[in-house]
Coordinates of C-alpha atoms and ligand atoms in Angstrom, one line a residue:
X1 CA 0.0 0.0 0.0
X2 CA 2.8 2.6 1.3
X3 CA 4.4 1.7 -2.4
X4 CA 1.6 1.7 -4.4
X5 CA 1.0 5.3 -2.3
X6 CA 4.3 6.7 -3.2
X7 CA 4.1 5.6 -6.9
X8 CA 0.9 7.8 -7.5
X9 CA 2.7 10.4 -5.7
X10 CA 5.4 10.4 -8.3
X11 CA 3.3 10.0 -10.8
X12 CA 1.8 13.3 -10.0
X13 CA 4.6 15.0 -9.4
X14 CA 6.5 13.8 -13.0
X15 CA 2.9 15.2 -14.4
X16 CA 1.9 18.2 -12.3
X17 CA 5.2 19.0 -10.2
X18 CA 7.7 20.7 -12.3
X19 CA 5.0 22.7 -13.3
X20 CA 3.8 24.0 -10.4
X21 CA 6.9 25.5 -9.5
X22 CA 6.5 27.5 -12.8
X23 CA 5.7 31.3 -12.7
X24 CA 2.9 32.6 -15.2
X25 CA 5.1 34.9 -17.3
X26 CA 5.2 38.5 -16.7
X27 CA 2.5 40.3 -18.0
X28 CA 0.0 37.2 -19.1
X29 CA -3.6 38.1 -17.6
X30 CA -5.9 36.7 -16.0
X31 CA -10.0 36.8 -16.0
X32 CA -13.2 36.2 -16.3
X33 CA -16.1 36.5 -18.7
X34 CA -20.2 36.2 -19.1
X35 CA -22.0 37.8 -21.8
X36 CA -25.4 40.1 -21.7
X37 CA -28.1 37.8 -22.4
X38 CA -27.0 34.9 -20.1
X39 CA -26.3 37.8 -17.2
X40 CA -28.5 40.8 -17.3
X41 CA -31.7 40.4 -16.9
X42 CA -33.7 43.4 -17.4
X43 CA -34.9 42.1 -21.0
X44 CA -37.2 45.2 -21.5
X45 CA -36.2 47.8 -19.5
X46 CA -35.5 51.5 -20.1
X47 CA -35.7 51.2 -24.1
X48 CA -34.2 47.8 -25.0
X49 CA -35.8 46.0 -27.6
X50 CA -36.4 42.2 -28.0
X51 CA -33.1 40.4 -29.6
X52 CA -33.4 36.5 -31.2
X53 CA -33.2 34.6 -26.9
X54 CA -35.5 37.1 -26.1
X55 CA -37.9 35.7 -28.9
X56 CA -37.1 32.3 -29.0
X57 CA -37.6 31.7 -24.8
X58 CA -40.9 34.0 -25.1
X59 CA -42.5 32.1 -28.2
X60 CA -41.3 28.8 -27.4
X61 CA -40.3 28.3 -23.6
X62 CA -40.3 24.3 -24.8
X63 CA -37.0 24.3 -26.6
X64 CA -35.1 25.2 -23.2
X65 CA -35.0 23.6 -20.4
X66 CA -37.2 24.2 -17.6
X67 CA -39.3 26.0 -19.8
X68 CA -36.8 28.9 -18.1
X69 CA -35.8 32.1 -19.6
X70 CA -33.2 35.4 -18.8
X71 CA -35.7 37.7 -18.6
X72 CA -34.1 38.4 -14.9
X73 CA -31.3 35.9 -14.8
X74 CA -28.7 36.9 -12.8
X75 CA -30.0 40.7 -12.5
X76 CA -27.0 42.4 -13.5
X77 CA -28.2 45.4 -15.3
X78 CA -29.2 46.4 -11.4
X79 CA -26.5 44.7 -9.9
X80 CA -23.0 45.0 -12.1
X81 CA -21.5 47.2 -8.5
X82 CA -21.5 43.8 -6.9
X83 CA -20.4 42.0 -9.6
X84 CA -17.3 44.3 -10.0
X85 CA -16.6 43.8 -6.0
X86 CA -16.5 40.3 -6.5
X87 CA -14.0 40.4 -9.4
X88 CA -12.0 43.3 -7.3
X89 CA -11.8 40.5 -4.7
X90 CA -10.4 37.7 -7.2
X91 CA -8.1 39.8 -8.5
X92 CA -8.4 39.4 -12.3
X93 CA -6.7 41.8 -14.6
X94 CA -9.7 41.8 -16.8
X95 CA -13.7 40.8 -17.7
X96 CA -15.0 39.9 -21.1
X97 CA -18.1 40.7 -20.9
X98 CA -20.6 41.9 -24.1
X99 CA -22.9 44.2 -25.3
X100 CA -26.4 44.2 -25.9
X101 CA -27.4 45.3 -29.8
X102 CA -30.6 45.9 -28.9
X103 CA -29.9 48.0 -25.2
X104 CA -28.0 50.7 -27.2
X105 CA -29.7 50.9 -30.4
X106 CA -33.1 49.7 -30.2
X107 CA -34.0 49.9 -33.7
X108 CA -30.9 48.0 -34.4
X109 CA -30.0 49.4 -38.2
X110 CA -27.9 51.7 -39.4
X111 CA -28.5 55.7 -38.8
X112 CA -31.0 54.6 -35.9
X113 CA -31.0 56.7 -32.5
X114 CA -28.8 55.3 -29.5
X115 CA -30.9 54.9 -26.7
X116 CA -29.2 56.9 -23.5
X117 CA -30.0 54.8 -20.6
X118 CA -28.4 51.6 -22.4
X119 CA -25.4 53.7 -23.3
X120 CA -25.3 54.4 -19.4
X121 CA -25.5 51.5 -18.4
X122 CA -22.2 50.0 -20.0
X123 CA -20.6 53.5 -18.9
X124 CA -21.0 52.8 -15.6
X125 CA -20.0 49.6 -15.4
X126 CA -17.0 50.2 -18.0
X127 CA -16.2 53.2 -15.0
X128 CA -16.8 51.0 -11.9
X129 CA -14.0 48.3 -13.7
X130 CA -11.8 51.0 -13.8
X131 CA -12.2 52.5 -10.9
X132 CA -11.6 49.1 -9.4
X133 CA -8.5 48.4 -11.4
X134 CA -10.1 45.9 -13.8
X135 CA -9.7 46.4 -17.4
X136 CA -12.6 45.8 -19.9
X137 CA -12.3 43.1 -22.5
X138 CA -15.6 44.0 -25.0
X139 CA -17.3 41.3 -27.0
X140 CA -19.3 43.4 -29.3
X141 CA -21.2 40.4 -30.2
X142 CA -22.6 37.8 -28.2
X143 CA -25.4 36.0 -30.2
X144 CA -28.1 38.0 -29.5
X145 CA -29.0 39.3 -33.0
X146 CA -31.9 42.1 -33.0
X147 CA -35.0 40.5 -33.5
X148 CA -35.8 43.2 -36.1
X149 CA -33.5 42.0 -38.3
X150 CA -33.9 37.9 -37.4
X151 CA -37.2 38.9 -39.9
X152 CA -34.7 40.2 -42.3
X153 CA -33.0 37.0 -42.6
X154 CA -30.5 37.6 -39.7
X155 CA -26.9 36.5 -40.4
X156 CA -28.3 35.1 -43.6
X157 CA -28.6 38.4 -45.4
X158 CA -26.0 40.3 -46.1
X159 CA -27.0 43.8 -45.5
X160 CA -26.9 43.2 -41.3
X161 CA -22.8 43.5 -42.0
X162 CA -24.0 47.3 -42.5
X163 CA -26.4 47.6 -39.5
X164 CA -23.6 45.5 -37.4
X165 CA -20.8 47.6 -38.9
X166 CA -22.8 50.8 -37.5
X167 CA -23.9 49.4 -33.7
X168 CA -19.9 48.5 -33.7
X169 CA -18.7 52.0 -34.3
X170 CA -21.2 52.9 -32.1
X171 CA -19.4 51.2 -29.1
X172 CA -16.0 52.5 -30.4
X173 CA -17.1 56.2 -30.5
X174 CA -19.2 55.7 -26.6
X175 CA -16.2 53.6 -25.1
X176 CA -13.1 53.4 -26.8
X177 CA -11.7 56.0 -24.9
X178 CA -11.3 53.3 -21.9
X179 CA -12.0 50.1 -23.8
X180 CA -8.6 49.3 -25.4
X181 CA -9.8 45.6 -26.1
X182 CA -12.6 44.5 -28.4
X183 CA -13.5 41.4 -29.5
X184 CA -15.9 41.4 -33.0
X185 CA -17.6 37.6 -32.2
X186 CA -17.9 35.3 -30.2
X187 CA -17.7 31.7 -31.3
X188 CA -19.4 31.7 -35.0
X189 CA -19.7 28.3 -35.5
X190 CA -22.4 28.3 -32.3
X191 CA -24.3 31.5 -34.5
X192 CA -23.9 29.7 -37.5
X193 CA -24.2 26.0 -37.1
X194 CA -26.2 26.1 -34.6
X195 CA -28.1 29.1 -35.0
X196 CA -29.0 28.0 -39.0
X197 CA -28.0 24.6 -39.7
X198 CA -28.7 22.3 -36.4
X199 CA -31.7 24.4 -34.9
X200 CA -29.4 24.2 -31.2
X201 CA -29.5 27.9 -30.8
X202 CA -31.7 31.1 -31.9
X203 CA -33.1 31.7 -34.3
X204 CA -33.4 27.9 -34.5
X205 CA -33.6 27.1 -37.9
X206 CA -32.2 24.2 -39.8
X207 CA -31.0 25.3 -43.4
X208 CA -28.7 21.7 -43.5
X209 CA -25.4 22.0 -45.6
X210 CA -26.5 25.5 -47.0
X211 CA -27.5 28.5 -44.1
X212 CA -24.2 27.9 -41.5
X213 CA -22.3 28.6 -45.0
X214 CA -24.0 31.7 -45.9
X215 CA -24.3 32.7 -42.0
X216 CA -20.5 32.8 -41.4
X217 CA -19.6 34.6 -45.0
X218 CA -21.6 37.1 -43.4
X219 CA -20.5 37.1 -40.1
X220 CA -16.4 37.4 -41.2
X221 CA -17.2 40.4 -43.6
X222 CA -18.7 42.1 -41.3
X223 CA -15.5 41.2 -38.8
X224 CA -13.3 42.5 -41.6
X225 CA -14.8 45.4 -42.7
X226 CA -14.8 46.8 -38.9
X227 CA -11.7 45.5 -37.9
X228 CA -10.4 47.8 -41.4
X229 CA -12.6 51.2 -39.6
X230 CA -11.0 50.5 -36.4
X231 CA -7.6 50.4 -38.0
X232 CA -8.3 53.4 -39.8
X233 CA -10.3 55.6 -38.0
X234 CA -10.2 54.8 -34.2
X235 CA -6.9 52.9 -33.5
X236 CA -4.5 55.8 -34.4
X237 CA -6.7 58.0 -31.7
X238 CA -7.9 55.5 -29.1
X239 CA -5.2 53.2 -29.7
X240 CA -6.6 49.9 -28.6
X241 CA -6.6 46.3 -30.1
X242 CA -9.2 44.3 -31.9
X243 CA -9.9 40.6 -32.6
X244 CA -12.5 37.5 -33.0
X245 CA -13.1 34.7 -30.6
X246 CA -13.7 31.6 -32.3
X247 CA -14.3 27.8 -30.4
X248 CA -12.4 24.9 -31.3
X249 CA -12.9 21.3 -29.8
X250 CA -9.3 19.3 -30.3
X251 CA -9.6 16.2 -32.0
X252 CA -7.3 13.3 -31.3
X253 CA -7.7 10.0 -34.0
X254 CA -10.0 7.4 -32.8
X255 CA -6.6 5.1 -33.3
X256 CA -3.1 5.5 -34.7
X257 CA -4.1 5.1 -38.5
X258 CA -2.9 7.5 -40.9
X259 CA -7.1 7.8 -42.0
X260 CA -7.8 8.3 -38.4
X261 CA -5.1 10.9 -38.7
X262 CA -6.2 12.1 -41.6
X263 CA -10.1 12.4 -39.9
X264 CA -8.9 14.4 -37.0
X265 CA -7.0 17.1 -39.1
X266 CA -10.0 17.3 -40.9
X267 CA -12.3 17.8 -38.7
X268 CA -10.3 20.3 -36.7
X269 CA -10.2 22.5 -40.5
X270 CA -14.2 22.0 -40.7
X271 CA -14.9 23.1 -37.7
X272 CA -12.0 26.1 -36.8
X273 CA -10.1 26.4 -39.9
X274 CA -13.4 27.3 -41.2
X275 CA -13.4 30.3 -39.4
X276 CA -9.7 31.2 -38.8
X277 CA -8.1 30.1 -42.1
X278 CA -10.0 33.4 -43.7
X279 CA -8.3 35.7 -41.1
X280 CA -4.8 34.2 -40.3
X281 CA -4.1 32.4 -43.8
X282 CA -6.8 34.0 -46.4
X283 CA -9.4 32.7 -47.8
X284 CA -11.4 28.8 -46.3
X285 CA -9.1 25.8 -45.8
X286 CA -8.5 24.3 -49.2
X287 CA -10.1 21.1 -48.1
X288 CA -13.4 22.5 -46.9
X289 CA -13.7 24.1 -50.3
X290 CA -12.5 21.0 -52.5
X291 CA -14.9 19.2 -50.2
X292 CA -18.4 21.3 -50.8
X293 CA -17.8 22.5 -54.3
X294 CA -17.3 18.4 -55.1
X295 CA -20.2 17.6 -53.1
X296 CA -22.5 20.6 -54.6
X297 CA -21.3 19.6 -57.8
X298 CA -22.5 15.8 -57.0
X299 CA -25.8 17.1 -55.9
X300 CA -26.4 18.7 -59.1
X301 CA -26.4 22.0 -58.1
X302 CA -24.9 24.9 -60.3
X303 CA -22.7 26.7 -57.6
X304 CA -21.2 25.7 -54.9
X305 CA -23.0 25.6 -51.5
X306 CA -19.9 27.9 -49.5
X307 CA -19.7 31.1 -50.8
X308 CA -16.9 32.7 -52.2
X309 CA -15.1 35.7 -51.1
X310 CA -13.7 38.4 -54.1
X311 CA -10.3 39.0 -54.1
X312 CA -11.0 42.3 -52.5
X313 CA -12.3 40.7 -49.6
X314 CA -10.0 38.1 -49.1
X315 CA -7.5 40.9 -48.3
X316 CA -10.0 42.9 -46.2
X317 CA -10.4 39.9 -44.0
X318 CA -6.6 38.3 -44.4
X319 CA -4.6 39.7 -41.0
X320 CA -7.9 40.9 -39.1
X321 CA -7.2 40.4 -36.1
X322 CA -4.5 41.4 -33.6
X323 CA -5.0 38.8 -31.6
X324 CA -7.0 35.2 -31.6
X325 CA -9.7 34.5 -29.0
X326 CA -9.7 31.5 -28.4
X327 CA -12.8 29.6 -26.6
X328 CA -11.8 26.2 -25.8
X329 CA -13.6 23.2 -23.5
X330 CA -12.8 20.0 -24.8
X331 CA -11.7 17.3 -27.3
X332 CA -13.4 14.3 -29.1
X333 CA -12.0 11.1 -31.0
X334 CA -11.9 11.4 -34.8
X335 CA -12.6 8.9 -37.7
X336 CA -14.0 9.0 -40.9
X337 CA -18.1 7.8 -41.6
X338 CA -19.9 6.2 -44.2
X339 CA -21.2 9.2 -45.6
X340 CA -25.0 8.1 -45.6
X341 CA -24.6 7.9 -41.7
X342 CA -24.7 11.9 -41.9
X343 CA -27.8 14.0 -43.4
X344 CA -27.4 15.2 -46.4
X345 CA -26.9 17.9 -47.4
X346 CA -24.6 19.1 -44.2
X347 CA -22.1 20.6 -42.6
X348 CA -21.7 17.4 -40.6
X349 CA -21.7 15.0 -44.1
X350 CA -19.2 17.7 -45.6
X351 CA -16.9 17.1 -42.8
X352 CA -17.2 13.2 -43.1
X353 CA -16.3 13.0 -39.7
X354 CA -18.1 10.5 -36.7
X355 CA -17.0 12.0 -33.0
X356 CA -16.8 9.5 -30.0
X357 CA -14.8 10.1 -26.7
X358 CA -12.8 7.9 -24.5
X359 CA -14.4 6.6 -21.9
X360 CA -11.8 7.0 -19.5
X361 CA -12.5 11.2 -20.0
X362 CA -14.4 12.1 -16.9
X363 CA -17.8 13.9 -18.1
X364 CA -19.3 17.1 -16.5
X365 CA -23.3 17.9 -16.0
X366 CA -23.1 19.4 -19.8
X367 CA -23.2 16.5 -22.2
X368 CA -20.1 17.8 -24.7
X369 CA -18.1 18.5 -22.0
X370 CA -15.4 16.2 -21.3
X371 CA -12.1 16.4 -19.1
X372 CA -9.3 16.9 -21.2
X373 CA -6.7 18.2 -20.7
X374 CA -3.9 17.2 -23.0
X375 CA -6.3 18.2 -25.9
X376 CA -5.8 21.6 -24.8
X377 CA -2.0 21.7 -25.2
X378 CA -2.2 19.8 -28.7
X379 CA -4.6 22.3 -29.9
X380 CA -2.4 25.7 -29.0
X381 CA 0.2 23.6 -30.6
X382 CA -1.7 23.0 -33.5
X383 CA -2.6 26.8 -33.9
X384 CA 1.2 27.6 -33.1
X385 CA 2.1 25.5 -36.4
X386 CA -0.7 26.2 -38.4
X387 CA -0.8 30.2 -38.1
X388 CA 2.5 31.3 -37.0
X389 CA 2.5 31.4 -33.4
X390 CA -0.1 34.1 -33.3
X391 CA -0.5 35.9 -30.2
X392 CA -3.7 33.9 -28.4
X393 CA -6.1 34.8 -25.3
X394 CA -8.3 32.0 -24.3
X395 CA -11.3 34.2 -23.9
X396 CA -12.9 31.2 -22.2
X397 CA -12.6 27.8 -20.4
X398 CA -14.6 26.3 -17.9
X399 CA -16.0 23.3 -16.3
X400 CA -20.4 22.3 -16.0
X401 CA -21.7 21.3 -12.7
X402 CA -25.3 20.6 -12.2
X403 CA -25.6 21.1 -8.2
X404 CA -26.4 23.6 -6.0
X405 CA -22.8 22.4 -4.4
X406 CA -20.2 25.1 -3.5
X407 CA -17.7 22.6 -2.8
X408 CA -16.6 22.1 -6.6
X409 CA -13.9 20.3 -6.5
X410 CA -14.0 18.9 -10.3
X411 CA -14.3 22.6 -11.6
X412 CA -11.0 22.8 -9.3
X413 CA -9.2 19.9 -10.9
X414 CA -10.7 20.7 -14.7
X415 CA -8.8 24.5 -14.0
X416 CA -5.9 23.2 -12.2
X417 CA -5.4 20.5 -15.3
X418 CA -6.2 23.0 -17.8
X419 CA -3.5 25.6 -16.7
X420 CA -0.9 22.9 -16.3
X421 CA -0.7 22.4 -19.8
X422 CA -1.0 25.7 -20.5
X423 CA 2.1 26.4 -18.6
X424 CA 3.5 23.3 -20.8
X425 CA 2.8 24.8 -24.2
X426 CA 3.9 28.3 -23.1
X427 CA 7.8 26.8 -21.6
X428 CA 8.0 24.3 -23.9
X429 CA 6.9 24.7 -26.7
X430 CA 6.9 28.7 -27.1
X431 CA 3.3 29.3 -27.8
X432 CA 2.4 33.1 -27.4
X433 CA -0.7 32.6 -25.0
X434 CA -1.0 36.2 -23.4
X435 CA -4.2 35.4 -21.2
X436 CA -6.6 33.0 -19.9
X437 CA -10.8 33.6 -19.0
X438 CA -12.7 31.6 -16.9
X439 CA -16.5 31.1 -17.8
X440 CA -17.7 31.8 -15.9
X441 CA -17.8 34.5 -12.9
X442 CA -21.1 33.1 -11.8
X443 CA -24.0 30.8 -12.6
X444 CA -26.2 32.2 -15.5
X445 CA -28.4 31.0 -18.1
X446 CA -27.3 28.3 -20.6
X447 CA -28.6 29.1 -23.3
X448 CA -30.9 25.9 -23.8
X449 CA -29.6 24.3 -21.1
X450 CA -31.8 27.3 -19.3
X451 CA -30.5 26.9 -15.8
X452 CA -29.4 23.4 -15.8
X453 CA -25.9 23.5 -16.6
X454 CA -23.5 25.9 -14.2
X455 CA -20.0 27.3 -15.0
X456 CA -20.0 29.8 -11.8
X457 CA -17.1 30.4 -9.9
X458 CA -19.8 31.8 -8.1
X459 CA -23.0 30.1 -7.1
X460 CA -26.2 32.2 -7.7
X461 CA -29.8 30.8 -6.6
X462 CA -32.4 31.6 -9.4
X463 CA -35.4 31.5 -6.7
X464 CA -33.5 34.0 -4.3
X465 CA -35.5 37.2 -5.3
X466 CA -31.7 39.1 -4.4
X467 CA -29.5 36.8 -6.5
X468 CA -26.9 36.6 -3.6
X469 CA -23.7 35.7 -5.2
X470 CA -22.3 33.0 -3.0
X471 CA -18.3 32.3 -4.2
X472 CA -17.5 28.5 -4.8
X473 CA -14.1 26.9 -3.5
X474 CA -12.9 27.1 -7.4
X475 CA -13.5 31.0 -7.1
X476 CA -11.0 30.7 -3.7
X477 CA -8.3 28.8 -5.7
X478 CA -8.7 30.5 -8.7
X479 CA -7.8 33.7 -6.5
X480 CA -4.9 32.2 -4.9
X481 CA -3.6 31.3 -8.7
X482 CA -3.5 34.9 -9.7
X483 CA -2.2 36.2 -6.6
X484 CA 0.6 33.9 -6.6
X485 CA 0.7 33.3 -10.2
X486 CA 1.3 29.9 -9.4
X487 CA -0.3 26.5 -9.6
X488 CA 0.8 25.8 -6.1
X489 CA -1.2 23.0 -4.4
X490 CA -3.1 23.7 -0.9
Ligands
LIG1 C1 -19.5 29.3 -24.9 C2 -20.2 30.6 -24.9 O1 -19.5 31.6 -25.4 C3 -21.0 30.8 -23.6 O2 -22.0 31.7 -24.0 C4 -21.4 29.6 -23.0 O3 -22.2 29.8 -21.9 C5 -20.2 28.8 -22.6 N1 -19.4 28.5 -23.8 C6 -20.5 27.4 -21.9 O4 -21.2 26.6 -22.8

């Protein structure tokens, strides 16, 4: 027993020890994120107008669980002071949090009035993070698309990049005097995919093979074209920094064949590539647009089902962003499927790809949430090799419980894990990670997962009439990470 004991001992140290005694560089940040729909509350107060959640929960409380909406959520249009004491007393350099569309401009299109107490709002809190020695990290959006123009067509029609590109230099002109970090997106492929192709998230649709395509084309020319206006126009006064957050799941082959290989490279380029090939490289991967123009072509259709960009915007979009977001939670097994097992048309059946996971990955209360942590490190070094060792913040991580527990001590071991190899990839290997984001700072809503699924560092009762934020033991050891910049054990 004693042996066995001081085996597993070793063993942890040869994994975890060496690294603990590493320092987080100087200057790499750390902090935490939400986003306005999922936090706020206040869905109809003082002038905002109904976005796509606001909709979909209203019209059909059956597609979330719980039948639950965030109508109040976690109150933080009247509670943000408290919110900002609690991240004061976690010490975090910085919150990513995001704006609502439809709280500052109502009417949502271009040449429409601002609306004065939702420009207030995010001035005070912007001010109240300063004040408190916090700096603000923008996501400008956060899928909450104005309903108004969901009846346009949304992200499927191409004059919102006009309407987005206005609200955006909205927010530049109202805060970039203090906000020197914006991010244009968060996570397309959960707009796109699953906003227009699998029906997962507003406005629900399911355009297979065809609407995610058209979605995103619109989505990254609408990145590129303000990510241009704030290079021009605001950078050279306000001097800040603008990029995109994109999500990317690792994939490891299902075994050591070169087409299992093959299958996880693959499906890493359908499913990020896709989104950051355009920005970092130019243009989609190569093989997600061999792949669709061969399938269009073999479903008899005359043009391709992805888009293409003009030359023009190839180098509009080509080197838009100054630094990558990076949203990452977990990895899944790779290999390649019959092709009828997928529908057709899809994004799924352009990919080709069949997902499992290993059963010895511990799972969380979400069901696509797994614990792994070596995927992490192979994915920064992926993007290291693949774009240059671009500069990276992961603008989120996190871990799903499903209790009312503030004990959390799998949330402690997913972020303890997590930042290991993070510490791995930066002194090893050189990768050029600047920051890391917990999601979240507290329990919110889950998008259709309502209140089921909770990321909080924080624990927040949804029946408590005062939302009393109650911090979790993660939010203590997350604290005593930043303060000693260390993954020290207790
Ligand atoms: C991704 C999203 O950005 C966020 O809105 C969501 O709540 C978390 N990940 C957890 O699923």
């Amino acid at each position: 027993m004693f042996y066995i004991h001081i085996f597993l001992l070793l063993l942890v140290q040869y994994s975890y020890g060496d690294v603990s005694q590493r320092v987080f560089p100087e200057g790499f940040k750390f902090g935490v994120a939400t986003a306005a729909y999922q936090i706020e509350g206040a869905w109809n107060e003082d002038g905002k107008s109904e976005n796509i959640w606001d909709h979909a929960t209203h019209e059909n409380p059956e597609w979330i669980d719980g039948k639950t909406n965030a109508d109040v959520t976690c109150d933080s249009y009247h509670k943000f002071k408290e919110d900002v004491k609690l991240m004061k007393d976690l010490g975090v350099n910085f919150y990513r949090f995001s704006i609502s569309w439809t709280r500052v401009l109502p009417d949502a299109v271009e040449g429409s009035k601002l609306n004065e107490k939702g420009v207030a709002y995010y001035n005070n809190l912007i001010d109240e993070l300063i004040a408190n020695g916090i700096e603000p990290y923008v996501t400008i959006f956060h899928w909450d698309t104005p309903q108004s123009l969901e009846t346009h067509g949304g992200w499927l029609n191409d004059t919102i990049i006009d309407n987005y590109v206005y609200y955006a230099r909205q927010l530049f002109i109202s805060y970039g005097d203090r906000v020197k970090k914006w991010i244009t997106f968060n996570e397309p492929q959960q707009i796109c995919e699953q906003g227009y192709e699998t029906a997962q998230k507003a406005p629900f649709l399911k355009l297979h093979g065809v609407g995610d395509y058209q979605c995103f084309h619109n989505v990254v020319r609408a990145h590129g074209k303000i990510y241009r206006i704030y290079d021009k126009e605001f950078r050279p006064v306000q001097g800040g920094e603008i990029g995109i957050t994109a999500d990317a799941v690792y994939a490891f082959p299902k075994t050591n064949s070169v087409s299992d290989q093959m299958a996880a490279e693959q499906f890493i380029e359908f499913y990020y590539g896709w989104f950051i090939h355009p920005i970092m490289i130019g243009n989609y991967p190569p093989i997600v647009i061999e792949r669709v123009d061969e399938l269009s072509k073999q479903e008899g259709r005359v043009t391709s089902r992805l888009p293409k960009f003009t030359e023009e915007e190839i180098d509009m979009i080509k080197g838009s962003s100054d630094f990558l977001g990076l949203n990452h939670y977990t990895t899944i097994l790779a290999t390649f499927g019959d092709p009828d097992s997928f529908p057709n048309p899809s994004h799924d059946r352009d990919c080709g790809v069949l997902t499992s996971r290993d059963p010895s990955w511990k799972p969380s209360a979400a069901p696509w949430l797994y614990e792994v942590p070596t995927g992490f490190y192979h994915l920064l070094l992926w993007i290291k090799e693949h774009y240059n060792n671009p500069r990276v913040i992961i603008t989120e991580t996190g871990w799903a419980g499903s209790g009312e527990e503030l004990d959390d001590p799998d949330r402690v071991q997913y972020i303890r894990n997590y930042l290991s190899e993070l510490l791995k990839a930066i002194y090893d290997d050189g990768c050029n990670v600047i920051g890391y984001t917990i999601w979240s700072l507290m329990d919110n809503f889950e998008w259709t997962y309502g209140y089921t699924n909770k990321f909080g560092l924080t624990y927040i009762d949804f029946e408590d009439p005062n939302r009393t934020r109650i911090p979790r033991t993660s939010y203590k050891v997350y604290q005593k990470i930043i303060s000693t910049r260390r993954l020290i054990s207790d």
